[in-house]
mmCIF file of N, CA and C in Angstrom:
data_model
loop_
_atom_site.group_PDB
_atom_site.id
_atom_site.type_symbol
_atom_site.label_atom_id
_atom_site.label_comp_id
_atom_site.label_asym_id
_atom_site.label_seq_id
_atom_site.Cartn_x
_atom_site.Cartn_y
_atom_site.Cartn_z
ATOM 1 N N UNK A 1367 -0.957 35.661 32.646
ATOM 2 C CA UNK A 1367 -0.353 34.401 33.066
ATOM 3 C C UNK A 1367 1.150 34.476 32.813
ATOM 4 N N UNK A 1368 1.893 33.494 33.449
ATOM 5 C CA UNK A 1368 3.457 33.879 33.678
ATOM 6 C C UNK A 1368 3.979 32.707 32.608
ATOM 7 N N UNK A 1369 4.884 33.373 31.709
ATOM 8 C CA UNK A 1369 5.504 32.497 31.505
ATOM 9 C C UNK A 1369 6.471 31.630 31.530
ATOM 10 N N UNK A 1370 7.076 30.299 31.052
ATOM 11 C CA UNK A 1370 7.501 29.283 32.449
ATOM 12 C C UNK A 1370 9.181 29.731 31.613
ATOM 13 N N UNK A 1371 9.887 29.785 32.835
ATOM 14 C CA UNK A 1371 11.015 29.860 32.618
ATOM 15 C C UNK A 1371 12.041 28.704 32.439
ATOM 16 N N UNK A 1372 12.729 28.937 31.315
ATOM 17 C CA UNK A 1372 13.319 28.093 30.479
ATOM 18 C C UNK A 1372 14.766 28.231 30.932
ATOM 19 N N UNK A 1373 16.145 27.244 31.116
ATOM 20 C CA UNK A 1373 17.183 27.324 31.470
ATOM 21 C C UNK A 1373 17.404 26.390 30.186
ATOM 22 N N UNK A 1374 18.279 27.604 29.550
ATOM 23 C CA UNK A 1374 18.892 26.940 28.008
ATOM 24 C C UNK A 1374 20.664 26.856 28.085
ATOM 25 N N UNK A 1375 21.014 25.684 27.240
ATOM 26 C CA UNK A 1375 22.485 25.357 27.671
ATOM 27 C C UNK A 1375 22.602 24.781 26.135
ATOM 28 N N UNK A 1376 23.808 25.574 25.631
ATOM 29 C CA UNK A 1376 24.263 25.889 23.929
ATOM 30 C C UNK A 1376 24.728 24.510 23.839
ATOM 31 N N UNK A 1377 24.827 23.443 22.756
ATOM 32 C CA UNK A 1377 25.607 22.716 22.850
ATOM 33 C C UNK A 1377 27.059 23.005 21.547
ATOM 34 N N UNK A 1378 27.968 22.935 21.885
ATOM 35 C CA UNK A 1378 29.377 22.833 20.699
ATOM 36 C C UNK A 1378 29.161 22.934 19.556
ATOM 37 N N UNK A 1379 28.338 21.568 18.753
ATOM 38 C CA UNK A 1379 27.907 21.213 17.650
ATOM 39 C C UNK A 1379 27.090 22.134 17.244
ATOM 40 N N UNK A 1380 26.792 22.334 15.749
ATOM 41 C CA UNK A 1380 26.174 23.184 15.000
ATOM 42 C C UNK A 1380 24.276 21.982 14.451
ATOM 43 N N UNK A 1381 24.481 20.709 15.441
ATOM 44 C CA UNK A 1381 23.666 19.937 14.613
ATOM 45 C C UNK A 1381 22.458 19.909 15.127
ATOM 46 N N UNK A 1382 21.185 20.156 14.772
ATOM 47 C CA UNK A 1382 19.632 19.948 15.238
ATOM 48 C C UNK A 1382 19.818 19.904 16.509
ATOM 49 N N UNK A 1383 19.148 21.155 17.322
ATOM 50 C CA UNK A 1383 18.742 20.259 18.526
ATOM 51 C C UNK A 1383 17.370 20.870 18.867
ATOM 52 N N UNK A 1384 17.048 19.865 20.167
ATOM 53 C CA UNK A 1384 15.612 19.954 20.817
ATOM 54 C C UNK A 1384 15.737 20.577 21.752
ATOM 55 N N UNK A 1385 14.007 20.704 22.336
ATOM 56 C CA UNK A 1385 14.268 21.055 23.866
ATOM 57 C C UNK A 1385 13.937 19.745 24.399
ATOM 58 N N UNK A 1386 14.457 19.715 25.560
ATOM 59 C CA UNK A 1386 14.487 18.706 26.991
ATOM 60 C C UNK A 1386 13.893 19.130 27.912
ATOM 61 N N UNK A 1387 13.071 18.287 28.952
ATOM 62 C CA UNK A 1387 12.993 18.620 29.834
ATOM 63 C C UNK A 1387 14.035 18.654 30.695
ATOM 64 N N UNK A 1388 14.377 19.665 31.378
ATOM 65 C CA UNK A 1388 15.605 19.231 32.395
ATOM 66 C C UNK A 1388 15.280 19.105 33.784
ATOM 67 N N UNK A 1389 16.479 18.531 34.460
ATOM 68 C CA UNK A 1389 16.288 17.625 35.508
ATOM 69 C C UNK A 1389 16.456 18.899 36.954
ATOM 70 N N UNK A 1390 16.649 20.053 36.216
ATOM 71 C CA UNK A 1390 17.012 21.081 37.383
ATOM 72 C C UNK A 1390 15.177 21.818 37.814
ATOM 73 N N UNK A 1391 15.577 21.780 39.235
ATOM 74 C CA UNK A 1391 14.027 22.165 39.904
ATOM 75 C C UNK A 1391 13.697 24.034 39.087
ATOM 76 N N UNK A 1392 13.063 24.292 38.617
ATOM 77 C CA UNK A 1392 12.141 25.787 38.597
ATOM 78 C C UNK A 1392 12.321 25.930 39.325
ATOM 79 N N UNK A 1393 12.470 27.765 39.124
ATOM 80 C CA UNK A 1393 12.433 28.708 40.217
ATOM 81 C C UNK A 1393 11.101 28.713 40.136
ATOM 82 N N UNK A 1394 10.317 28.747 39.743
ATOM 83 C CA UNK A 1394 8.798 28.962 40.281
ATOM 84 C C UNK A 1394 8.638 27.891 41.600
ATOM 85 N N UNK A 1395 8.885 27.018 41.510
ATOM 86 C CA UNK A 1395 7.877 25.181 41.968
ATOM 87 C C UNK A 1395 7.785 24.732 40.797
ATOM 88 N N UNK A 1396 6.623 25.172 40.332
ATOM 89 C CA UNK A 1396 5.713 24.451 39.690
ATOM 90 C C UNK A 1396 6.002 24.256 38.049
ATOM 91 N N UNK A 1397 6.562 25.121 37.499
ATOM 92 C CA UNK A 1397 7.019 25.341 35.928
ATOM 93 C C UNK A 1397 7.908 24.863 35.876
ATOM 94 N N UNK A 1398 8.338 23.794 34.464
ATOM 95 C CA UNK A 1398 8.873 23.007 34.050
ATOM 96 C C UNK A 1398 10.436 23.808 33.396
ATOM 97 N N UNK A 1399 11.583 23.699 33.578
ATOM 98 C CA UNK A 1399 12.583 24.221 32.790
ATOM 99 C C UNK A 1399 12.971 23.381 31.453
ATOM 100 N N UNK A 1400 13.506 24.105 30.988
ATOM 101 C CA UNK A 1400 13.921 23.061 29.432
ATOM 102 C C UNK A 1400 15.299 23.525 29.204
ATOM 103 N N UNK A 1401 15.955 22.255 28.630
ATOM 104 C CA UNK A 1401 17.527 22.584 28.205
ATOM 105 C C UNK A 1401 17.704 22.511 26.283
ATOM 106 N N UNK A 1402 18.609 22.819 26.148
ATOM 107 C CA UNK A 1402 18.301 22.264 24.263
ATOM 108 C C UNK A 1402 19.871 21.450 24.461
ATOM 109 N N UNK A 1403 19.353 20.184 23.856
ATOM 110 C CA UNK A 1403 20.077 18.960 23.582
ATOM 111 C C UNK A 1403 20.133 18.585 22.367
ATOM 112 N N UNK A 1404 21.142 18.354 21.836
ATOM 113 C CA UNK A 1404 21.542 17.489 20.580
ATOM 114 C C UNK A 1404 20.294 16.145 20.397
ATOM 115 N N UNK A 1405 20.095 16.022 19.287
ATOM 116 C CA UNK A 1405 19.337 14.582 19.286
ATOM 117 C C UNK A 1405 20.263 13.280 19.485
ATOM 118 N N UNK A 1406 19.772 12.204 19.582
ATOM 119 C CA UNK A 1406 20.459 11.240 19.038
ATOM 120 C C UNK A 1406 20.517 11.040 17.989
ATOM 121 N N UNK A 1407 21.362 10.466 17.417
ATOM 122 C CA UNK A 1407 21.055 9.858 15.734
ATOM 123 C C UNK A 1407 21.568 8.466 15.515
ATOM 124 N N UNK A 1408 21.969 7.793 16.880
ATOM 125 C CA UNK A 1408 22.461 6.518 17.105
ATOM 126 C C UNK A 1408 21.818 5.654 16.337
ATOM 127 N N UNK A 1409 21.372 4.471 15.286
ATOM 128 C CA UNK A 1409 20.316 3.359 15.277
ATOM 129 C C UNK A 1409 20.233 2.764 16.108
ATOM 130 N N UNK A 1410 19.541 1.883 16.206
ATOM 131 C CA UNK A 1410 19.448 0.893 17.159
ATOM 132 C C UNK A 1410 20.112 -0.354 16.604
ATOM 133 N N UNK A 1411 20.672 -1.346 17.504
ATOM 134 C CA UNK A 1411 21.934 -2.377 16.936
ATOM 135 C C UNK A 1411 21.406 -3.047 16.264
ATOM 136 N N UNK A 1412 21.812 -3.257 14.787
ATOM 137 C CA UNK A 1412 20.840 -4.279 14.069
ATOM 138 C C UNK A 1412 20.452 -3.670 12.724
ATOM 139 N N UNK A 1413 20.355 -2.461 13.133
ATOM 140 C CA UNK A 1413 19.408 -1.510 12.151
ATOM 141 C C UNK A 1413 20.280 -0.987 11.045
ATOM 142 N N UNK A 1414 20.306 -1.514 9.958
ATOM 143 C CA UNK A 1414 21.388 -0.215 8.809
ATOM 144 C C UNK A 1414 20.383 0.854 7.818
ATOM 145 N N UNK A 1415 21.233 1.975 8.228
ATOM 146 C CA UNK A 1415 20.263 3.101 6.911
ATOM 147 C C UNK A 1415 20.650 2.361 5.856
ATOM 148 N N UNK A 1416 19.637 2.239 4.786
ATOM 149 C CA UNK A 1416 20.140 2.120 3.230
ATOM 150 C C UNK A 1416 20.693 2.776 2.855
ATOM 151 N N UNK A 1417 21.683 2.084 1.848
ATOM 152 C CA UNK A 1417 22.928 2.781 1.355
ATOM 153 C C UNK A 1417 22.149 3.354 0.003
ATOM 154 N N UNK A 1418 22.343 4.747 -0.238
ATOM 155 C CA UNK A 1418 22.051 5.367 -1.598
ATOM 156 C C UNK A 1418 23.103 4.861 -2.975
ATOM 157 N N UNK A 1419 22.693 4.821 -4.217
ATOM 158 C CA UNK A 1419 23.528 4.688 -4.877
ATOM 159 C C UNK A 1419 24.752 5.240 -5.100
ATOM 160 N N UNK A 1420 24.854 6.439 -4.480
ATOM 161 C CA UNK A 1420 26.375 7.390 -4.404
ATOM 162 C C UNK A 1420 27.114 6.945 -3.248
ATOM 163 N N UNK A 1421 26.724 6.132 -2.485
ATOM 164 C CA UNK A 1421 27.249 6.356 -1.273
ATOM 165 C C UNK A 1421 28.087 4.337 -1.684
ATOM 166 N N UNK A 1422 27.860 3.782 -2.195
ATOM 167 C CA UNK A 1422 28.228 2.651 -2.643
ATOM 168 C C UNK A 1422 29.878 2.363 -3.032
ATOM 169 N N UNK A 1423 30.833 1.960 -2.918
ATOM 170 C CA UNK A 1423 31.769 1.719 -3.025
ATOM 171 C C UNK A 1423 32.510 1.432 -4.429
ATOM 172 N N UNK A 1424 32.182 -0.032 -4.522
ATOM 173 C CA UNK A 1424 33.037 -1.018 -5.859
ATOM 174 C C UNK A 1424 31.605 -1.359 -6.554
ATOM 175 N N UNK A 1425 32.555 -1.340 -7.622
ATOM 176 C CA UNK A 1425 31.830 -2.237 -8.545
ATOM 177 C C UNK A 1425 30.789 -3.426 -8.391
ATOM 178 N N UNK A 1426 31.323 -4.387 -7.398
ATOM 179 C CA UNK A 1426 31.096 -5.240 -6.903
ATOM 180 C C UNK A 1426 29.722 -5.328 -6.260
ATOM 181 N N UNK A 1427 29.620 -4.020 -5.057
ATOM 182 C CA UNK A 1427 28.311 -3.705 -4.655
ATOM 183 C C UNK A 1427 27.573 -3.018 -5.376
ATOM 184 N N UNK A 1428 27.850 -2.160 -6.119
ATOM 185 C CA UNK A 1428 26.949 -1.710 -7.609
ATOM 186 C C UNK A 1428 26.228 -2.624 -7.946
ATOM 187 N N UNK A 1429 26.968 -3.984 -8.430
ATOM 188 C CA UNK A 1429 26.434 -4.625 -9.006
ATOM 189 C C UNK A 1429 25.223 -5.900 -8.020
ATOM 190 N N UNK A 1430 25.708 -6.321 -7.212
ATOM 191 C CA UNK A 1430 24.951 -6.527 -5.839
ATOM 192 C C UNK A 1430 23.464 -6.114 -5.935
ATOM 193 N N UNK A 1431 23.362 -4.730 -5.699
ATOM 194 C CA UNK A 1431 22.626 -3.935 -5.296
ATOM 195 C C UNK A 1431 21.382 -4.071 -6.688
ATOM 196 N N UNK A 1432 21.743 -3.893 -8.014
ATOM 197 C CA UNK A 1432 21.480 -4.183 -9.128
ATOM 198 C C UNK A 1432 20.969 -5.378 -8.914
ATOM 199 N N UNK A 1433 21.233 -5.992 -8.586
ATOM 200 C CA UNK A 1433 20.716 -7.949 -8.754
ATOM 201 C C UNK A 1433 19.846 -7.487 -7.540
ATOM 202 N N UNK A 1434 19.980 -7.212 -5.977
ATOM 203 C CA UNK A 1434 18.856 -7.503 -5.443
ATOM 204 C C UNK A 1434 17.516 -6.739 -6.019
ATOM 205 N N UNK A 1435 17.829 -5.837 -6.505
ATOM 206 C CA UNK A 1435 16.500 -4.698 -7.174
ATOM 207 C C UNK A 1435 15.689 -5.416 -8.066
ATOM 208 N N UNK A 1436 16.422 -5.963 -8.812
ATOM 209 C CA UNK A 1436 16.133 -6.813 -9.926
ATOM 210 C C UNK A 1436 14.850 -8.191 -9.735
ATOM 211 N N UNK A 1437 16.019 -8.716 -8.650
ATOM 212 C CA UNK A 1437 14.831 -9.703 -7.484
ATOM 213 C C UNK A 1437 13.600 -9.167 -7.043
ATOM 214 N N UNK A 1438 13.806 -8.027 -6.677
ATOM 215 C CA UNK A 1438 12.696 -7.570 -5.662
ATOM 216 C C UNK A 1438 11.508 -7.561 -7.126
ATOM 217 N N UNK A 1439 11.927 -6.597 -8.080
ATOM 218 C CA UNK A 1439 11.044 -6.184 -9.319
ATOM 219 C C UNK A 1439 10.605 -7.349 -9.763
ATOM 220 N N UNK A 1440 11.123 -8.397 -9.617
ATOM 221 C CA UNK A 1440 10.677 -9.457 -10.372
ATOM 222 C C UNK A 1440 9.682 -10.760 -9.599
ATOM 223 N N UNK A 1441 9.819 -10.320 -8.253
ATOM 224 C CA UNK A 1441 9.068 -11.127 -7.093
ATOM 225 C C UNK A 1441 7.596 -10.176 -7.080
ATOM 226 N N UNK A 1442 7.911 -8.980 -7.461
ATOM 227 C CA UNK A 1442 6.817 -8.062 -7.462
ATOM 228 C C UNK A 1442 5.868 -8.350 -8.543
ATOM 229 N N UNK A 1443 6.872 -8.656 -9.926
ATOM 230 C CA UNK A 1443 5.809 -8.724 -10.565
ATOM 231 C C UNK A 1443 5.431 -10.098 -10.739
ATOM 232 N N UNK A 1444 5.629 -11.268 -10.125
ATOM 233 C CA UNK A 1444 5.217 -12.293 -10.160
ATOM 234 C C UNK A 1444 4.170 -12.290 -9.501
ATOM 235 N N UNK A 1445 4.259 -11.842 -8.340
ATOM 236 C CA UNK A 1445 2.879 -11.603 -7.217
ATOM 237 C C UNK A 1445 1.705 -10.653 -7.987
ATOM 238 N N UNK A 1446 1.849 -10.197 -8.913
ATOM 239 C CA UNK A 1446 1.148 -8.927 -9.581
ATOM 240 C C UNK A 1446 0.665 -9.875 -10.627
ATOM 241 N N UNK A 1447 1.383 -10.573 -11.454
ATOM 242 C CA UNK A 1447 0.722 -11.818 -12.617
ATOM 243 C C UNK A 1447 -0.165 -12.611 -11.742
ATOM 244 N N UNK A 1448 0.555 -12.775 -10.898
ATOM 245 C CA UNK A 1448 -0.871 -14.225 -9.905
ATOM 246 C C UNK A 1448 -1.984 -13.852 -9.672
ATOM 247 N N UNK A 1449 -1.731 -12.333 -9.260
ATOM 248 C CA UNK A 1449 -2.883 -11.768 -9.027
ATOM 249 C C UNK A 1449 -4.185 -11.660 -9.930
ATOM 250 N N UNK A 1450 -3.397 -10.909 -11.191
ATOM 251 C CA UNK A 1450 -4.001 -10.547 -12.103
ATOM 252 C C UNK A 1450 -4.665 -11.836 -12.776
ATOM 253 N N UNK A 1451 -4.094 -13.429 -12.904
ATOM 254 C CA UNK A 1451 -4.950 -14.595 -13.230
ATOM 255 C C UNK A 1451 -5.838 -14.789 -12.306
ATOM 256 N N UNK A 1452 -5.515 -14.372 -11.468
ATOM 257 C CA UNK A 1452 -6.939 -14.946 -10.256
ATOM 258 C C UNK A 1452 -7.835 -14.111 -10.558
ATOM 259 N N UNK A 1453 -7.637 -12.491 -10.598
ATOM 260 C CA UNK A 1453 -9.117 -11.695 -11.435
ATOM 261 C C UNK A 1453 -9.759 -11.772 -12.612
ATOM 262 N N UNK A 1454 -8.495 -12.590 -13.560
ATOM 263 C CA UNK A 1454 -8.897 -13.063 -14.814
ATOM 264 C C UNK A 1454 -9.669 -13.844 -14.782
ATOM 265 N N UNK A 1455 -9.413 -15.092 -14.221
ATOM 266 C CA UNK A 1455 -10.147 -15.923 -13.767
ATOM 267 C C UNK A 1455 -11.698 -15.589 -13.275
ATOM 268 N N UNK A 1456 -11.237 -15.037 -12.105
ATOM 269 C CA UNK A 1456 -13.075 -14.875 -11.331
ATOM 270 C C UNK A 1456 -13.983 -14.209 -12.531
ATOM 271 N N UNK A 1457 -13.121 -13.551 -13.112
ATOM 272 C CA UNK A 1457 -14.268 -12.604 -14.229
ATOM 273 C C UNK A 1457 -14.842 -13.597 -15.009
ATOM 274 N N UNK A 1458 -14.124 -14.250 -15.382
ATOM 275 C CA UNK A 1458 -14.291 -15.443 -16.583
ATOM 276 C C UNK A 1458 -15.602 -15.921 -16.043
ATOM 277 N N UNK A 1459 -15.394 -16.685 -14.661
ATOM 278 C CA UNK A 1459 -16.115 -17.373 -14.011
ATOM 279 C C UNK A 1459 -17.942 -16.779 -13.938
ATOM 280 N N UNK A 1460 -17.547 -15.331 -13.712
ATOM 281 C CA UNK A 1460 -18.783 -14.585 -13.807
ATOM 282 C C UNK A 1460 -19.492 -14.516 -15.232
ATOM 283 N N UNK A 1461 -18.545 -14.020 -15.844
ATOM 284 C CA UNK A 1461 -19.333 -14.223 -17.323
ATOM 285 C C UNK A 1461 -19.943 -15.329 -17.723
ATOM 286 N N UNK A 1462 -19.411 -16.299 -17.388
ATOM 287 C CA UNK A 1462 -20.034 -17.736 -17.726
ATOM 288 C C UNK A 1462 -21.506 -17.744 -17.119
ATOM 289 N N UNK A 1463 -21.120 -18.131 -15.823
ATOM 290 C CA UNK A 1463 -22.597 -17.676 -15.001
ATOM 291 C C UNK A 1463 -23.982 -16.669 -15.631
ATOM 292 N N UNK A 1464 -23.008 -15.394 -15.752
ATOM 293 C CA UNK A 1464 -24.239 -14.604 -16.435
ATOM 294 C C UNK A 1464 -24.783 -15.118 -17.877
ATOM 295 N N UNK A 1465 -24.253 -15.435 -18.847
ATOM 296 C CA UNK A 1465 -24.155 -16.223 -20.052
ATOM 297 C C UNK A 1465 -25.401 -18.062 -20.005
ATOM 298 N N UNK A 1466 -25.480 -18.578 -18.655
ATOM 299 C CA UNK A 1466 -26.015 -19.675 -18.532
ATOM 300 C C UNK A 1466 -27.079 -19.136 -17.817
ATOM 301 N N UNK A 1467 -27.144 -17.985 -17.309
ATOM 302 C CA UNK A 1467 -28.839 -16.734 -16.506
ATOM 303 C C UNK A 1467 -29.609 -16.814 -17.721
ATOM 304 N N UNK A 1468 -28.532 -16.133 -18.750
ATOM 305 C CA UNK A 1468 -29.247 -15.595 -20.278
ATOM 306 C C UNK A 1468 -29.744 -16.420 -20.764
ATOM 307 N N UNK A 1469 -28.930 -17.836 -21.388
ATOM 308 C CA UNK A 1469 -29.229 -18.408 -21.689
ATOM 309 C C UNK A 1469 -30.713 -19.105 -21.691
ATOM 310 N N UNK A 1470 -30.587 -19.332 -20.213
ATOM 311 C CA UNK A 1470 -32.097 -19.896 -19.424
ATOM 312 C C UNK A 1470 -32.937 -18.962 -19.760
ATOM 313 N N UNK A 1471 -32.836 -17.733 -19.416
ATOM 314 C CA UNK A 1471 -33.974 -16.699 -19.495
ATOM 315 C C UNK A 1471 -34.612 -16.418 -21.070
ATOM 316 N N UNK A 1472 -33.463 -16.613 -22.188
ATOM 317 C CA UNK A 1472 -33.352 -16.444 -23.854
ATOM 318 C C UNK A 1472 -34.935 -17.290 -24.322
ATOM 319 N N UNK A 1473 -34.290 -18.808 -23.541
ATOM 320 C CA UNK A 1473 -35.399 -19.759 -23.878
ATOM 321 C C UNK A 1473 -36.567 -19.990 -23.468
ATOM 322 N N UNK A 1474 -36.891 -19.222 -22.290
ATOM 323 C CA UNK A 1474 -38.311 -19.120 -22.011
ATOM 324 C C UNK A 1474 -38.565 -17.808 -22.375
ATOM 325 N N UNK A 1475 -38.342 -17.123 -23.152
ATOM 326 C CA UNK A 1475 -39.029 -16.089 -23.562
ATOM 327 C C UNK A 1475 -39.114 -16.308 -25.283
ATOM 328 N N UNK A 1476 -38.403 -17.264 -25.841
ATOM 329 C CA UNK A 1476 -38.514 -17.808 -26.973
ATOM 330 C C UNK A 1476 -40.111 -18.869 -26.626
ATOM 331 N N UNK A 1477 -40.343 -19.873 -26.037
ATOM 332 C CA UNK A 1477 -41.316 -20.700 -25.571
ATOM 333 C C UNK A 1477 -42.643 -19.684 -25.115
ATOM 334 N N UNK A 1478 -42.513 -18.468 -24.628
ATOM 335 C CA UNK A 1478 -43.085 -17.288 -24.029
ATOM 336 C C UNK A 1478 -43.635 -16.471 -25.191
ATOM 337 N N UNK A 1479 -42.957 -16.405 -26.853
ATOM 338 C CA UNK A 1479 -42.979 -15.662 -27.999
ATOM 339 C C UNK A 1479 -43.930 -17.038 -28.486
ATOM 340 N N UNK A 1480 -43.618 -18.144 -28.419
ATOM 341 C CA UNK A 1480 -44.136 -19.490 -29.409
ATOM 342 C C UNK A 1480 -45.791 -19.003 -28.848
ATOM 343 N N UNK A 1481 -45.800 -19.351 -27.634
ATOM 344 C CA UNK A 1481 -47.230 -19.134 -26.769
ATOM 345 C C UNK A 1481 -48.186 -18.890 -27.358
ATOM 346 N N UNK A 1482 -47.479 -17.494 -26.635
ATOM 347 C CA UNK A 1482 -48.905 -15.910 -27.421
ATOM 348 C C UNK A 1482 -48.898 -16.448 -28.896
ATOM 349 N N UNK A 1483 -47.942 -16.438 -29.864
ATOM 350 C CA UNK A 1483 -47.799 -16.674 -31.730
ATOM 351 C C UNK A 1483 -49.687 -17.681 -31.659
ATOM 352 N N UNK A 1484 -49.279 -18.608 -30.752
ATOM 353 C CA UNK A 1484 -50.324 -19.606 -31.108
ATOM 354 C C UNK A 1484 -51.659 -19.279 -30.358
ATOM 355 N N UNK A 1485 -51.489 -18.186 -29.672
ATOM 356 C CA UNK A 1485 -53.223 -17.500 -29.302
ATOM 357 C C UNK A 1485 -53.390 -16.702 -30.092
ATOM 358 N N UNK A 1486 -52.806 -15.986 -30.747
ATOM 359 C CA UNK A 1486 -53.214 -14.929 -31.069
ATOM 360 C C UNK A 1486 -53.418 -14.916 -32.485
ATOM 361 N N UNK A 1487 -52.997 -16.110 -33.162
ATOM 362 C CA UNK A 1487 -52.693 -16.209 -34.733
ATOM 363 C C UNK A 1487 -53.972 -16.767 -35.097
ATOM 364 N N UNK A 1488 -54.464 -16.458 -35.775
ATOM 365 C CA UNK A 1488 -56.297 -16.889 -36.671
ATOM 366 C C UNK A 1488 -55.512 -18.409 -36.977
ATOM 367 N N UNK A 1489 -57.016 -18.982 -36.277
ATOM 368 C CA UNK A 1489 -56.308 -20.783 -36.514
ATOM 369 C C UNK A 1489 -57.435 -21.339 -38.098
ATOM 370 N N UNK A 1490 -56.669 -21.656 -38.951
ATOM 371 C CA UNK A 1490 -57.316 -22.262 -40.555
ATOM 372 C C UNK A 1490 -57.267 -23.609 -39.944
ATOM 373 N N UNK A 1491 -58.412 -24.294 -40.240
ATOM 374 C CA UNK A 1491 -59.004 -25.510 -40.172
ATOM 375 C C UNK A 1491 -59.428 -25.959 -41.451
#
């Protein structure tokens, strides 16, 4: 089988690139050519990379940056305490339940022990 011939075009830059399909017809027909193109690395409008801590300026945003972290850690662990009372809770809730099963079950097998005691015990008259 043949393989498809590729029309490659260097770009300037030294930075990542791909292949493309390109828009020029094959010499075959039928086989697809490819060019190598730079990527984009544009964002899209709107979009900011996060800034790393080295990459940060003043003091000012140091400190910024510090306070929102701070927020975030502390919204986190509020949502993480709520949580954790609501499982506290349900457990509680269960134990109780199982505790009022026992309970019930404790006393008819106490009434269940009285029973038999009184068949089985030689009755003095």
């Amino acid at each position: 089988m043949p393989k498809p011939i590729m029309a490659v075009t260097r770009e300037e830059t030294d930075e990542e690139t791909e292949l493309a399909p390109s828009h020029m017809a094959a010499t075959t027909g039928d086989m697809p050519t490819y060019q190598i193109r730079a990527p984009t690395t544009a964002l899209p409008q709107g979009v900011m990379m996060a800034a790393s801590p080295g990459s940060l300026h003043s003091p000012q945003q140091l400190a910024e940056e510090a306070t929102r972290k701070r927020e975030l850690r502390l919204m986190k662990n509020r949502e993480a305490a709520k949580e954790c009372r609501r499982r506290k809770k349900e457990y509680v809730k269960c134990l109780e339940s199982r505790v009022a099963v026992l309970e019930v079950q404790n006393k008819k097998l106490i009434e269940e022990l009285e029973t038999l005691k009184d068949i089985c015990s030689p009755k003095t008259d």
